[in-house]
């Protein structure tokens, strides 16, 4: 604990924050059965000049998956009320009307643990979820029922394919089995027994409990203007289970302590079900960190070895926030780190490695991440500002000459020529059963799609079509901005576009095809 409280550790964290443009970081650690200790660095909100503390609340993103897996594990362990719910139970037998995948083999075979270990063969399809701003927002049930309309990317159990929506599907199962909302289940079965009074499913629920004043703002760093743009935590019912948990390091470390000590409700049976290794995250073992093994996915957590010691945990990334927790059961020793910008992911990983090295008594000469870094200039120091421009990311169009599907763009493709066919041949509504409706309009002399009603909203601007059938659309995230090239194809019939294909899911070989709706026209 001495190193954790030291000026040397504080200096290291602050240097990382400057290097990666992170306004605020909170960290908590626990050793054995002792009390947790925590620290905060920087700002929870640059605009409001609020310090970041151990009580600051963050959107912890995919750290939520460990809680979702635990909720399912509690059902599996409850043989009195849910004996039919086991890890090897096919999902289609539990949710026969709702759980239908696009392949009959996947529908029959996909089990609970296949969902929890990302081995169903289902691609991410993150652009298919409809957010609260949509005419028909998605729910956990509608996300589950939409599986039948989405292409699988691999045979069942053939490889690891990270899929957020399957964790939302898992929450639908919990709700159907328990008769409670997922929020109620988490509160009654996990949060209340562990005294996690500052943890909630969805920002709105946390605000209803009077916790809104403790929220960190997310931040996006604009390299061009050297300023931050602030973001608020968003409520996303369609993302529950995969994310959408609000917590602090002071609270989340209680969950880590329960895992390490098998504290109720984490029984030995629940724990073993959560940490059993099921799929290899990266079978090639490329780009491994020093002294680290390849990671295997269990249920809501990854397992790997660092300097010969087992490490269990998960990271979380959502626009404006990043977080990570790990614990070393052999010591035992646990860490939770949360930060409020996209760059916080690297900071969390670096801090955890330094803290693990200290816990393992690694000699200073072998601690690679404690080497001195080049001094920063004054301009590198975070400064509280008002909102910076919306397009805060380096243009991917400039950085990457290929689209998502690998279509190589030529210089002609980059010139932004309008299609030779009259624009009215393109405009209209296009529908895909899994991705719903996209409306193509003309804006500023270019074909344009506004898909900001999605959970991960975006727009598309079509710059050029080669031979009037194949071209490039530039995807701009509604929050982060950017300009990511996306392959696009058109199919004409009688001089009119009848199908639009977009490379919105790189894990599958085909494009996502949208059929033009009859008599569709938009001005």
mmCIF file of C-alpha atoms in Angstrom, residues 2 11 23 91 116 141 147 158 176 194 199 226 253 264 281 291 296 338 356 376 378-379 397 466-467 471:
data_model
loop_
_atom_site.group_PDB
_atom_site.id
_atom_site.type_symbol
_atom_site.label_atom_id
_atom_site.label_comp_id
_atom_site.label_asym_id
_atom_site.label_seq_id
_atom_site.Cartn_x
_atom_site.Cartn_y
_atom_site.Cartn_z
ATOM 1 C CA UNK A 2 2.956 2.337 0.536
ATOM 2 C CA UNK A 11 3.552 11.396 -10.530
ATOM 3 C CA UNK A 23 -8.915 14.747 -17.387
ATOM 4 C CA UNK A 91 -31.243 -20.655 -25.223
ATOM 5 C CA UNK A 116 -21.492 -15.485 -22.079
ATOM 6 C CA UNK A 141 -36.735 -8.389 -25.954
ATOM 7 C CA UNK A 147 -31.276 -12.047 -33.930
ATOM 8 C CA UNK A 158 -15.636 -22.183 -33.899
ATOM 9 C CA UNK A 176 -38.213 -13.727 -17.996
ATOM 10 C CA UNK A 194 -22.677 -6.086 -1.099
ATOM 11 C CA UNK A 199 -24.111 1.530 -8.364
ATOM 12 C CA UNK A 226 -6.063 21.119 -28.032
ATOM 13 C CA UNK A 253 -14.132 -2.649 -5.557
ATOM 14 C CA UNK A 264 -22.455 -13.736 -0.576
ATOM 15 C CA UNK A 281 -9.584 -14.439 -27.256
ATOM 16 C CA UNK A 291 5.308 -11.233 -19.296
ATOM 17 C CA UNK A 296 -9.128 -16.688 -22.504
ATOM 18 C CA UNK A 338 -11.943 4.382 -14.124
ATOM 19 C CA UNK A 356 0.500 -5.545 -10.111
ATOM 20 C CA UNK A 376 5.552 17.542 -21.712
ATOM 21 C CA UNK A 378 2.777 23.476 -21.527
ATOM 22 C CA UNK A 379 0.342 22.928 -24.372
ATOM 23 C CA UNK A 397 -10.284 8.819 -44.671
ATOM 24 C CA UNK A 466 -17.476 4.183 -59.629
ATOM 25 C CA UNK A 467 -19.435 2.993 -62.656
ATOM 26 C CA UNK A 471 -18.421 3.608 -54.185
#
